Coordinates of C-alpha atoms in Angstrom, one line a residue:
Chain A
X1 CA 41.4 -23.3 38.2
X2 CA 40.1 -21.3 35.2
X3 CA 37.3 -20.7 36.6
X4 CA 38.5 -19.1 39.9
X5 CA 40.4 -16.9 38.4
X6 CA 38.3 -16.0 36.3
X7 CA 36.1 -15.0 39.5
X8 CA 38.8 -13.9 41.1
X9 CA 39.3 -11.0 38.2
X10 CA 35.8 -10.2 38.2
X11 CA 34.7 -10.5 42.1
X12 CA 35.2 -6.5 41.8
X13 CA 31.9 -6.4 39.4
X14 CA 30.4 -8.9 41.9
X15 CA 30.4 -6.2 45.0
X16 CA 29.6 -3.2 42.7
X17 CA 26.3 -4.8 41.6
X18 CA 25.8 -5.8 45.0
X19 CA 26.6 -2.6 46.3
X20 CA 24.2 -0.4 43.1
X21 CA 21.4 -3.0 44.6
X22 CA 21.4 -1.8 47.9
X23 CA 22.2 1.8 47.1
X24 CA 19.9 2.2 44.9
X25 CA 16.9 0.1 46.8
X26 CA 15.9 3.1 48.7
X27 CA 17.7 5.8 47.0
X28 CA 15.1 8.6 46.4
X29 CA 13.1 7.7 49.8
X30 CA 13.1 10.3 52.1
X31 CA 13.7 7.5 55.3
X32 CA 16.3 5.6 52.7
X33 CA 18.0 2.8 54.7
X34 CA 15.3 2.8 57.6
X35 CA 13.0 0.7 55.5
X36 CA 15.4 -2.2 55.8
X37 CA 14.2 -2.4 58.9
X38 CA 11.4 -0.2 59.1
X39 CA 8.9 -2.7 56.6
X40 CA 9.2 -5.7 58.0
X41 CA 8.5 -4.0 61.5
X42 CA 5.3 -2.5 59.9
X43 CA 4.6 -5.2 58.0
X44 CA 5.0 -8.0 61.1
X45 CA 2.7 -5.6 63.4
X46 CA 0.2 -6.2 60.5
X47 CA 0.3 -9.6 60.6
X48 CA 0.4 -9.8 64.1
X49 CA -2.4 -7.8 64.3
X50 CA -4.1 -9.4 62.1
X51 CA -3.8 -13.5 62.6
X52 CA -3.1 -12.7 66.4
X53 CA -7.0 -11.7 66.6
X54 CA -7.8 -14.4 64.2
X55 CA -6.7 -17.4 65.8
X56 CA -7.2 -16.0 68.9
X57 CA -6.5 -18.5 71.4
X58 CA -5.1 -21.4 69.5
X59 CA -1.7 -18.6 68.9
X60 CA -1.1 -19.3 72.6
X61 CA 0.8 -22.4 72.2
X62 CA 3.4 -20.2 71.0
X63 CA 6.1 -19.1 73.4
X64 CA 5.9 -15.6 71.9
X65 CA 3.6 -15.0 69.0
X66 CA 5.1 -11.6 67.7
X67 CA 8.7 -13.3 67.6
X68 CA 7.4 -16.2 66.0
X69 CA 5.9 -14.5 63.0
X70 CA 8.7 -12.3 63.0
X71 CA 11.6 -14.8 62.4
X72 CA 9.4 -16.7 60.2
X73 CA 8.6 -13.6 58.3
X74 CA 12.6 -12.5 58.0
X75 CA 13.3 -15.5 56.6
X76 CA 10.5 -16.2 54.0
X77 CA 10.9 -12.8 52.8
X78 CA 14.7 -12.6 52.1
X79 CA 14.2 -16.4 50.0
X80 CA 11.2 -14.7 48.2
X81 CA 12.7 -11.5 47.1
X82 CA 16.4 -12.5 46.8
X83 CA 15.4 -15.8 43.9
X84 CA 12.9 -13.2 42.5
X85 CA 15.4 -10.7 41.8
X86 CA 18.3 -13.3 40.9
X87 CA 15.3 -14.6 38.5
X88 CA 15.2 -11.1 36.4
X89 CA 18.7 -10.4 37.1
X90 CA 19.4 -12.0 33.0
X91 CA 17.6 -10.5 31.7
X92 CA 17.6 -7.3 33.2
X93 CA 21.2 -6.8 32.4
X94 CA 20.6 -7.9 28.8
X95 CA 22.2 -4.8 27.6
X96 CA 25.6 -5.5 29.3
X97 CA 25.7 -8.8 28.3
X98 CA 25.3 -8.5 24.8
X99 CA 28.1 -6.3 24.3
X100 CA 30.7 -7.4 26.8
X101 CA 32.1 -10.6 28.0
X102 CA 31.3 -11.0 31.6
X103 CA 30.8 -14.3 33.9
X104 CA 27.0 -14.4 33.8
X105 CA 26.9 -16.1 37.3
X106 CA 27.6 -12.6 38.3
X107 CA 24.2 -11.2 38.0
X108 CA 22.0 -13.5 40.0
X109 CA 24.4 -14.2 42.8
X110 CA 25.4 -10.5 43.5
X111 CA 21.4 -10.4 43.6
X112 CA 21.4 -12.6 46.0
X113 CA 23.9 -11.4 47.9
X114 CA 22.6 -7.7 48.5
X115 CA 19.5 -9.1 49.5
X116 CA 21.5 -11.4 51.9
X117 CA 23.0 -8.0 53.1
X118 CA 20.0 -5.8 53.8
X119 CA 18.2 -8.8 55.6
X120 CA 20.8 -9.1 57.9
X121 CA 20.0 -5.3 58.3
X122 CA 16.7 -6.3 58.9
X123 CA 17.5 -8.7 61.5
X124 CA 18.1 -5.5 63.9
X125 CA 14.3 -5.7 64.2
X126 CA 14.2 -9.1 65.7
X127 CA 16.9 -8.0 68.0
X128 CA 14.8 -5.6 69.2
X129 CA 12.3 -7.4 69.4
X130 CA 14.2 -9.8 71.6
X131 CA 15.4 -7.2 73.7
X132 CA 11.6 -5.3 74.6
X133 CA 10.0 -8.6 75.6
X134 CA 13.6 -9.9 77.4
X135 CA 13.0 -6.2 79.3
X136 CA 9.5 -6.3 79.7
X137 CA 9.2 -9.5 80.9
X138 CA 5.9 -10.1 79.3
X139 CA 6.3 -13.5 77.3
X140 CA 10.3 -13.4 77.1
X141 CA 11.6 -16.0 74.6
X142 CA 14.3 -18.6 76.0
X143 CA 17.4 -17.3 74.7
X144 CA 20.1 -19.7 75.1
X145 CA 23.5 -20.4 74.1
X146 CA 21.9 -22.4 71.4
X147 CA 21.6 -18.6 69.7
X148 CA 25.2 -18.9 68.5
X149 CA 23.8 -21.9 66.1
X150 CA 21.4 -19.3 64.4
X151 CA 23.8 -18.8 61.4
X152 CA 23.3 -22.0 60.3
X153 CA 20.0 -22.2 59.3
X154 CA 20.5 -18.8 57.6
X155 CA 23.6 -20.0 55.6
X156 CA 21.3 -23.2 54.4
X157 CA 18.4 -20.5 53.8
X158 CA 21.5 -18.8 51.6
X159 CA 22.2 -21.4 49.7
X160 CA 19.2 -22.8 48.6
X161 CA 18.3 -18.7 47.4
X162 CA 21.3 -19.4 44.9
X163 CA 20.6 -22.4 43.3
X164 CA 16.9 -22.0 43.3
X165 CA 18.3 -18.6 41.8
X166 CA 20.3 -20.4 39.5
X167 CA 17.6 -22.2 38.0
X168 CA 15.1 -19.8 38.0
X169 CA 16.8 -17.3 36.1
X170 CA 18.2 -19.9 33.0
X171 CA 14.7 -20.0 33.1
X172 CA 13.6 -16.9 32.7
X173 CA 15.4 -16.5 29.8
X174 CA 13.5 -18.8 27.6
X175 CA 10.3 -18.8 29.2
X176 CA 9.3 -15.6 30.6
X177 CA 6.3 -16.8 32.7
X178 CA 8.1 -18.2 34.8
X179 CA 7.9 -14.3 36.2
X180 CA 4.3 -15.0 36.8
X181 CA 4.2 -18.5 37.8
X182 CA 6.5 -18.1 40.3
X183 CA 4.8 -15.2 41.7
X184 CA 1.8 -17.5 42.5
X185 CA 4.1 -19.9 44.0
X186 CA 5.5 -17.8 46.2
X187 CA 2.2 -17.2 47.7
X188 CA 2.0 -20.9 48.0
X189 CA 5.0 -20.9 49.5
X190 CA 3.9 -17.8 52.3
X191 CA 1.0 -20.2 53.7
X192 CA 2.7 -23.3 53.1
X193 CA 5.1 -22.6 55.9
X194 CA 4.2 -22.1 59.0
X195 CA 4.9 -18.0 59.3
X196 CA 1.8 -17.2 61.1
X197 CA 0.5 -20.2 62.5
X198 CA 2.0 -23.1 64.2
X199 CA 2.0 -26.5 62.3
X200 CA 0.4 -28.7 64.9
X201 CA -1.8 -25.9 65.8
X202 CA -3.4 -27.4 62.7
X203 CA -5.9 -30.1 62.2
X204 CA -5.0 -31.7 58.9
X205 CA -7.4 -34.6 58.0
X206 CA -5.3 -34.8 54.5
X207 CA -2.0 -37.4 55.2
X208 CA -0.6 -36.4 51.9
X209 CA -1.4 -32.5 52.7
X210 CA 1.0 -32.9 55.6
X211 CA 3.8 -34.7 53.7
X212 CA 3.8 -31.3 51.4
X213 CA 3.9 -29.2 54.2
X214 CA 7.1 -31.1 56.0
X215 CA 8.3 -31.7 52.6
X216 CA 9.3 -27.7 52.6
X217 CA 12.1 -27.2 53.6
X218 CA 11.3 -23.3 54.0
X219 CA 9.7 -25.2 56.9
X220 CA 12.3 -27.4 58.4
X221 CA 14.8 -23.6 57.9
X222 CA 12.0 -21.7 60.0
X223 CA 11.9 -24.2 62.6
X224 CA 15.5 -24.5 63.2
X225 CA 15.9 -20.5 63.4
X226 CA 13.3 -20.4 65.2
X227 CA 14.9 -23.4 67.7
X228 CA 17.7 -21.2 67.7
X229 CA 16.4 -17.5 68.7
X230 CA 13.1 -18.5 70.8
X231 CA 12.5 -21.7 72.0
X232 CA 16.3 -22.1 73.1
X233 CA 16.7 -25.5 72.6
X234 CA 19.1 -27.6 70.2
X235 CA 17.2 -28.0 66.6
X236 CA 16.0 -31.5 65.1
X237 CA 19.3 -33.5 63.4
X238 CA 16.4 -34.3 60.5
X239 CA 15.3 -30.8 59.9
X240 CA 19.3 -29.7 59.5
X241 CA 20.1 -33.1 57.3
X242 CA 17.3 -32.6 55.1
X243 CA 17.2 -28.7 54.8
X244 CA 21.0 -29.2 53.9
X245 CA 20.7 -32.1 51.9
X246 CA 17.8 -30.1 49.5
X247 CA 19.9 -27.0 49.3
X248 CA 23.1 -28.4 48.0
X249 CA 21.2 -30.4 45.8
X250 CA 19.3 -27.3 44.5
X251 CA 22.7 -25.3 44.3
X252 CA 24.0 -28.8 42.5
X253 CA 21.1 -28.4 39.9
X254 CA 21.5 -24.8 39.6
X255 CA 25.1 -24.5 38.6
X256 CA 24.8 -27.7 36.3
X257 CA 21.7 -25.8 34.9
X258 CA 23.0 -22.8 34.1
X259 CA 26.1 -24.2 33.0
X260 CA 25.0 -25.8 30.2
X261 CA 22.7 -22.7 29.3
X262 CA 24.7 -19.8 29.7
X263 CA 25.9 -19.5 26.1
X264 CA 22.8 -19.8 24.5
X265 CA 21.6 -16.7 27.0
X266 CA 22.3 -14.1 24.6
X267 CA 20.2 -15.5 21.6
X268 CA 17.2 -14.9 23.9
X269 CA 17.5 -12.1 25.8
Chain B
X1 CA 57.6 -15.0 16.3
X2 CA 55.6 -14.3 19.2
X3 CA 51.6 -15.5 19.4
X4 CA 49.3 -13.5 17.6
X5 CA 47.2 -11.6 19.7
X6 CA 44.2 -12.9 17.9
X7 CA 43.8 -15.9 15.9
X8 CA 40.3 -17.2 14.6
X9 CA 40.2 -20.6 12.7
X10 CA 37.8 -22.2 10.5
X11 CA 34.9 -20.0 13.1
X12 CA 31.2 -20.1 11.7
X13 CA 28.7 -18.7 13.6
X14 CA 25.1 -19.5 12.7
X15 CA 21.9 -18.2 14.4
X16 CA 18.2 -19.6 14.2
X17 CA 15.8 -17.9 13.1
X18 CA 12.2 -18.4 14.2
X19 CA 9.5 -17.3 12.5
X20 CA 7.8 -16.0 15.1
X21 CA 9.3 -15.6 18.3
X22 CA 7.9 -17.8 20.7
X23 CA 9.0 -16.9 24.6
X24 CA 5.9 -18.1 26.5
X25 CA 5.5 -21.6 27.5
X26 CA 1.5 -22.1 26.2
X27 CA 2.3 -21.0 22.8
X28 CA 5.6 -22.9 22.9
X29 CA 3.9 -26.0 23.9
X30 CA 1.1 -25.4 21.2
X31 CA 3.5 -24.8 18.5
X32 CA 5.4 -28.2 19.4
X33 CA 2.1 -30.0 19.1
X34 CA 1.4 -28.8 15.7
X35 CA 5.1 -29.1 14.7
X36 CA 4.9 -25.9 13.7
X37 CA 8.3 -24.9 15.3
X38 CA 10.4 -23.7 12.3
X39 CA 13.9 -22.8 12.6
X40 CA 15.7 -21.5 9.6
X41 CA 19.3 -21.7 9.7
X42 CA 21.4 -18.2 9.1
X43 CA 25.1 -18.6 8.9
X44 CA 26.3 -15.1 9.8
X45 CA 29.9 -16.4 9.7
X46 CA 31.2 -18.9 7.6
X47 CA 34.1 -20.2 7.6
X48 CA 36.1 -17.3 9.1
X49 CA 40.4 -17.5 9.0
X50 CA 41.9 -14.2 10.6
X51 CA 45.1 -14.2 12.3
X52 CA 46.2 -10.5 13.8
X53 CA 49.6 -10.1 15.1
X54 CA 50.2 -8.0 18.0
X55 CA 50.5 -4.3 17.0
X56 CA 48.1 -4.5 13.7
X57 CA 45.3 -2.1 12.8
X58 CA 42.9 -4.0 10.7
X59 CA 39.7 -2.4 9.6
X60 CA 36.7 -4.6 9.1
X61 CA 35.0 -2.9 6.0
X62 CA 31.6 -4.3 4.5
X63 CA 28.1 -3.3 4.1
X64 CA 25.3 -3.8 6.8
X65 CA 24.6 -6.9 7.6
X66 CA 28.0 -8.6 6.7
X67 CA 28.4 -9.8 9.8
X68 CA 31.1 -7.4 11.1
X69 CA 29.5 -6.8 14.9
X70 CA 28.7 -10.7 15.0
X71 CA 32.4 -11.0 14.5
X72 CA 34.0 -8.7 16.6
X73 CA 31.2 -10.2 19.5
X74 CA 32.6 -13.5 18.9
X75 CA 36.3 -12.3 19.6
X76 CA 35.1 -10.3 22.3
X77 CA 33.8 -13.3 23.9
X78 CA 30.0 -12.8 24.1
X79 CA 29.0 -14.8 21.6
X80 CA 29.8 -18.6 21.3
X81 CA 31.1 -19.5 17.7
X82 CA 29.0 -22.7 16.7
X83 CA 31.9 -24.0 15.0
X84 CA 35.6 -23.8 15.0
X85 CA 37.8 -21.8 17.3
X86 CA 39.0 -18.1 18.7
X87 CA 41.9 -17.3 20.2
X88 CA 42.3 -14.2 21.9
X89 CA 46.2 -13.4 24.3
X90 CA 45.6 -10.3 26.0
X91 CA 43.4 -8.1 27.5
X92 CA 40.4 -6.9 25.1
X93 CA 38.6 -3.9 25.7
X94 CA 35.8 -4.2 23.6
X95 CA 34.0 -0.6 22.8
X96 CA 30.8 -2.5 21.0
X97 CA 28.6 0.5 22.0
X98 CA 30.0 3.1 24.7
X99 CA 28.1 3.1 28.2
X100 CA 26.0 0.0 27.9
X101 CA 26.9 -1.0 31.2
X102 CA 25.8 2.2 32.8
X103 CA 22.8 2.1 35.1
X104 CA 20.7 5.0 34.5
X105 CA 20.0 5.7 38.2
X106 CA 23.4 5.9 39.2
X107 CA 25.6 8.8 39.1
X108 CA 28.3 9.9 36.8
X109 CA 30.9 9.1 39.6
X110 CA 29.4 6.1 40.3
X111 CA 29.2 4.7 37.1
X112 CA 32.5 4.8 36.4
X113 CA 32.9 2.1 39.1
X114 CA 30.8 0.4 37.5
X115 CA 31.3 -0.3 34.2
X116 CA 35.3 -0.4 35.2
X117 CA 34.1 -3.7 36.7
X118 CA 32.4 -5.2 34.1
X119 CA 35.5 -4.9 32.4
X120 CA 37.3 -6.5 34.8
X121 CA 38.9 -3.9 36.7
X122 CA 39.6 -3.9 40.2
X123 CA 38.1 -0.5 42.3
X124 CA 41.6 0.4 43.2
X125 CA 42.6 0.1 39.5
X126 CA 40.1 2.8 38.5
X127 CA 40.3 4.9 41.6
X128 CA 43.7 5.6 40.2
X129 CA 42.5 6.5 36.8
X130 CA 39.4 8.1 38.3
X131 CA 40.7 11.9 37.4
X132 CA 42.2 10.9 33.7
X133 CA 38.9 9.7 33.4
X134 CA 36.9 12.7 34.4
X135 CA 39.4 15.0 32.7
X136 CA 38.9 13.5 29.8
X137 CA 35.2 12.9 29.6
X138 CA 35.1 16.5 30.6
X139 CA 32.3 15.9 32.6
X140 CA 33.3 17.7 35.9
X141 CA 30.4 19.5 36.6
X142 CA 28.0 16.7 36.0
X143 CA 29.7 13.8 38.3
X144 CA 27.2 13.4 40.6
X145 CA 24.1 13.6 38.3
X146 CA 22.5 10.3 37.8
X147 CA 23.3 9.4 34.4
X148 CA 19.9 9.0 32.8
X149 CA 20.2 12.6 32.8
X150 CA 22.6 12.7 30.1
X151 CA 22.7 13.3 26.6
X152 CA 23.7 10.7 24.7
X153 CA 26.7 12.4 24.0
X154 CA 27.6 12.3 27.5
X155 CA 27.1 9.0 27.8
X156 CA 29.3 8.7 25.0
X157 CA 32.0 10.6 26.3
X158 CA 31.8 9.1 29.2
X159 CA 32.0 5.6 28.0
X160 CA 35.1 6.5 25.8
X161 CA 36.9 8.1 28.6
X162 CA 36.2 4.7 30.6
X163 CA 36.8 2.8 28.0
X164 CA 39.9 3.9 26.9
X165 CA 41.7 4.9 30.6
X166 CA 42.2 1.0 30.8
X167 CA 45.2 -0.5 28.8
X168 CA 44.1 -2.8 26.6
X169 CA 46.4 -5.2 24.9
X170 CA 43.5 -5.4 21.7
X171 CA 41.1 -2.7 21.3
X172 CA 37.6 -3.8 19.7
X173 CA 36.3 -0.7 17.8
X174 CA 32.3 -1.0 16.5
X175 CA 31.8 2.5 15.0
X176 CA 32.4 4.3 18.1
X177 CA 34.2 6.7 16.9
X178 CA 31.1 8.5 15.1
X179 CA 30.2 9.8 18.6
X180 CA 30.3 13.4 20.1
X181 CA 31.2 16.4 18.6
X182 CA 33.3 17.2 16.4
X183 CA 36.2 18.0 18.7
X184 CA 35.4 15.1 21.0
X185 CA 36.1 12.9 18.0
X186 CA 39.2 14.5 17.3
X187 CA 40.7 14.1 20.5
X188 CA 39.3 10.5 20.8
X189 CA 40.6 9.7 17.6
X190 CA 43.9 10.9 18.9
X191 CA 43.8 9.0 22.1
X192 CA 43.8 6.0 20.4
X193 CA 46.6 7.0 17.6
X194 CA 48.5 7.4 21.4
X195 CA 47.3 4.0 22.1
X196 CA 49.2 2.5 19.0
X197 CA 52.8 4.0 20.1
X198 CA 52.4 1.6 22.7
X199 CA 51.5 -1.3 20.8
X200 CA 48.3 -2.1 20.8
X201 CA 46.0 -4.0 18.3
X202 CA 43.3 -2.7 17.1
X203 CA 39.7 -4.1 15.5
X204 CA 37.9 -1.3 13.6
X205 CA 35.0 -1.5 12.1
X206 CA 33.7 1.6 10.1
X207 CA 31.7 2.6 6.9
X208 CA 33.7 5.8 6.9
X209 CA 36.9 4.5 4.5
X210 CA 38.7 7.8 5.4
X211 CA 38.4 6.5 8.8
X212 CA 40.3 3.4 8.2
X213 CA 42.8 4.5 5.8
X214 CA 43.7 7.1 8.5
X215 CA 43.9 4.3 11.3
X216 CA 44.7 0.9 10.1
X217 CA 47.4 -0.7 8.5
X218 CA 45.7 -3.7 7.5
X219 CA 42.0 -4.0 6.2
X220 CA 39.7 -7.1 5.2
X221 CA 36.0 -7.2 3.2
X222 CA 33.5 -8.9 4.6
X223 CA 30.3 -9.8 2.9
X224 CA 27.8 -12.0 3.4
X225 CA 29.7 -14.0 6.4
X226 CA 32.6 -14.2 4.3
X227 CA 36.1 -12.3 4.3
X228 CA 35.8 -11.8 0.4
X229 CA 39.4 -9.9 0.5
X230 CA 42.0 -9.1 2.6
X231 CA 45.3 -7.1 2.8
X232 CA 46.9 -3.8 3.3
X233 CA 44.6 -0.9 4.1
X234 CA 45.2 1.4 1.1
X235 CA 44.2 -1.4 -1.1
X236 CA 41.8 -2.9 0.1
X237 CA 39.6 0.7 1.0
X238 CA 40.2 1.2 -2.9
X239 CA 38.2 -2.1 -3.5
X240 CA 35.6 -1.6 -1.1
X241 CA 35.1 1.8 -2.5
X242 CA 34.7 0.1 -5.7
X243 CA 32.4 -2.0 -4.7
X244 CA 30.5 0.8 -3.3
X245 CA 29.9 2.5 -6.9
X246 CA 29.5 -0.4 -8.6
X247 CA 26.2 -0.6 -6.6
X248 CA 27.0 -4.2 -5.8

């Protein structure tokens, strides 16, 4: 009961910061707001252009390749840059913390959230996307009813950004590496899930190897959204269970984490 | 006998103090091999008993390093006493340094929203202050400049003016009042004698003892961690200011 109220007096602070994030993101660009959408259009022509010509024919079991990349794309980059930003968001703000009491929760959840808010911006582009093959007729994806199920794979995707979030910052503020470390696992992450190519497109000799890769569940999120906006179809009961399953327990571990940590914060920072 | 708007029992705060500061995992990890981790203890409270009844001005006198910030961080909440317990009824407005909730890439205007938050306040709340504020900071001309623009006097003013729009039931003072101009400091000073008609209490730390005399009631010595004396302002200033020339 404390503890709502305590949010409930401070969830003001908690759509400022959100709202400074998102102003302030492109503030000083002369196209501002259009890069919300405008990068990961550039960006996912790129790609396209790029592993389209590379794998050549074995991208054609794909219903439609630019989609494909696309949602996987959307989604990889909103979990990367939201728990990198919710990781500095400590001690970034050091200088508030230190002189006033204010829930630290705050700071890497309202990071979160603003990234939350400008990839749902972003997600204009895969509408658009939708819309110029629907119209052209050329490789239209199968859009089905099953389309009003998208928003669960993203709230799943959301919650697992805030307890990985969680975690990531109370470490961050003893161990500072953890910038860099999880900079290189992000990478990992980028090829680990299938965002350019299509998992059994592969030829994996390794047994363990593909344990890891279904293990992700940035994989079993991709390939329900993707269920959901291009194949059409209802999305594996598994892939929900254990995508749902790892994020609560990550948002579990997060809040227990950071919990216990939170006062000692502010002899670190 | 209503509660005390502050009340701090048997509180000691103590801080360890590494050597070296070690805040990467490979050195951490080396050091814990060798067992070369060393913590000293530093008690930078011990022991602390301060009650403040609602409507007192107490002015926290001592020299640097007597723990008078750690203390007024622990009442203000941002610091976790290691031992004992604070009690604080009311809303605090703690002015520890003015504007350090200001983004630097925001404007004036915008800050105010801002830092009004991180106190607590709803965006309706300050919208209805939001001319007090700007009237007083007089910063009219300069509300849409991003702040890292400033001078730090600005900042200054601009934190007061938030600061101080808000009605705090305790007021946490940490030198602030050294800021600005000369005039900015008088009407400050006065916007806070304005604050006492209506009750408020009031933490003030200063070295100035004209300062104190001329705002608190009540005044308490701290040195080394300790509150070494405490009582009515006049008295107490004259003892400090004792223990100034006697080069103590």
């Amino acid at each position: 009961m404390k503890y709502l109220r305590n949010f409930y007096k401070y969830r003001g602070l908690m759509y400022e910061i959100v709202r400074k994030n998102i102003k302030l993101q492109y503030r000083d660009s002369i196209l501002g707001m259009f890069w919300t959408f405008l990068q990961p259009l550039l960006t996912t022509i790129v790609l396209v252009f790029i592993f389209g010509n590379v794998f050549g024919k074995s991208s054609s079991g794909v219903v439609n390749y630019p989609i494909y990349l696309l949602c996987g794309r959307l989604l990889y980059e909103f979990y990367s840059q939201s728990t990198k930003r919710a990781m500095r968001s400590i001690r970034n703000s050091a200088s508030v913390i230190k002189k006033v009491y204010v829930p630290k929760y705050i700071y890497p959840i309202s990071n979160v959230l603003s990234n939350f808010i400008t990839f749902f911006i972003s997600l204009i582009v895969l509408v658009c996307f939708i819309v110029f093959f629907c119209v052209t007729g050329k490789n239209p994806p199968h859009i089905t009813a099953y389309i009003l199920l998208s928003p669960v794979p993203i709230l799943i995707l959301l919650i697992l950004a805030i307890g990985i979030g969680l975690i990531l910052c109370t470490l961050d503020v003893f161990f500072k590496d953890i910038d860099y470390l999880y900079e290189v696992f992000c990478l990992l992450l980028f090829y680990m899930t299938p965002i350019v190519y299509k998992i059994d497109a592969l030829k994996i000799s390794s047994k363990l190897f593909s344990y890891v890769l279904m293990a992700n569940p940035m994989y079993s999120i991709t390939e329900m959204f993707r269920c959901c906006v291009l194949y059409g179809e209802m999305f594996n009961i598994h892939h929900l269970l254990y995508s749902l399953g790892f994020a609560l327990v990550s948002l579990f571990i997060g809040l227990l984490v950071f919990y216990k940590k939170q006062d000692k914060f502010i002899l670190h920072i | 006998m209503s509660k005390p708007a502050i009340e701090v029992k048997n509180m000691s705060m103590m801080f360890n103090l590494n050597s070296e500061k070690v805040d990467n995992l490979k050195e951490y990890f080396i050091k814990l091999l060798k067992r070369q981790i060393h913590f000293t203890e530093f008690w930078a409270l011990k022991d602390i008993n301060l009650t403040v009844e609602k409507g007192d001005r107490v002015g926290i006198l001592g020299f640097n390093g007597a723990g008078k910030s750690t203390l007024l961080k622990v009442i203000a909440g941002v610091l976790k006493p290691t031992e004992g317990t604070v009690s604080v009824s009311g809303v605090v407005a703690p002015m520890l340094e003015l504007g350090a909730g200001f983004d630097s890439n925001y404007s004036g205007k915008e800050n105010i929203y801002l830092y009004g938050a991180t106190m607590g306040y709803s965006r309706k709340f300050i919208e209805k202050k939001f001319d007090e504020i700007v009237e007083f900071s007089e910063l009219q001309n300069f509300m849409n400049v991003p702040v890292k623009n400033y001078s730090s006097g600005m900042r200054a003013r601009l934190g007061f003016a938030i600061a101080s729009a808000v009605e705090p039931d305790i007021l946490i003072l940490d030198e602030v009042l050294s800021v600005g101009d000369a005039k900015f400091r008088k009407k400050s000073e006065a916007k806070i004698m304005s604050m006492f008609d209506k009750g408020v209490t009031v933490l003030f730390v200063s070295h100035s003892v004209d300062q104190v005399l001329k705002i608190c009631n009540k005044a308490i010595i701290l040195d080394h961690g300790k509150i070494i004396a405490s009582g009515g302002a006049e008295e107490i200033c004259e003892e400090y200011n004792k223990m100034v020339s006697g080069g103590k």
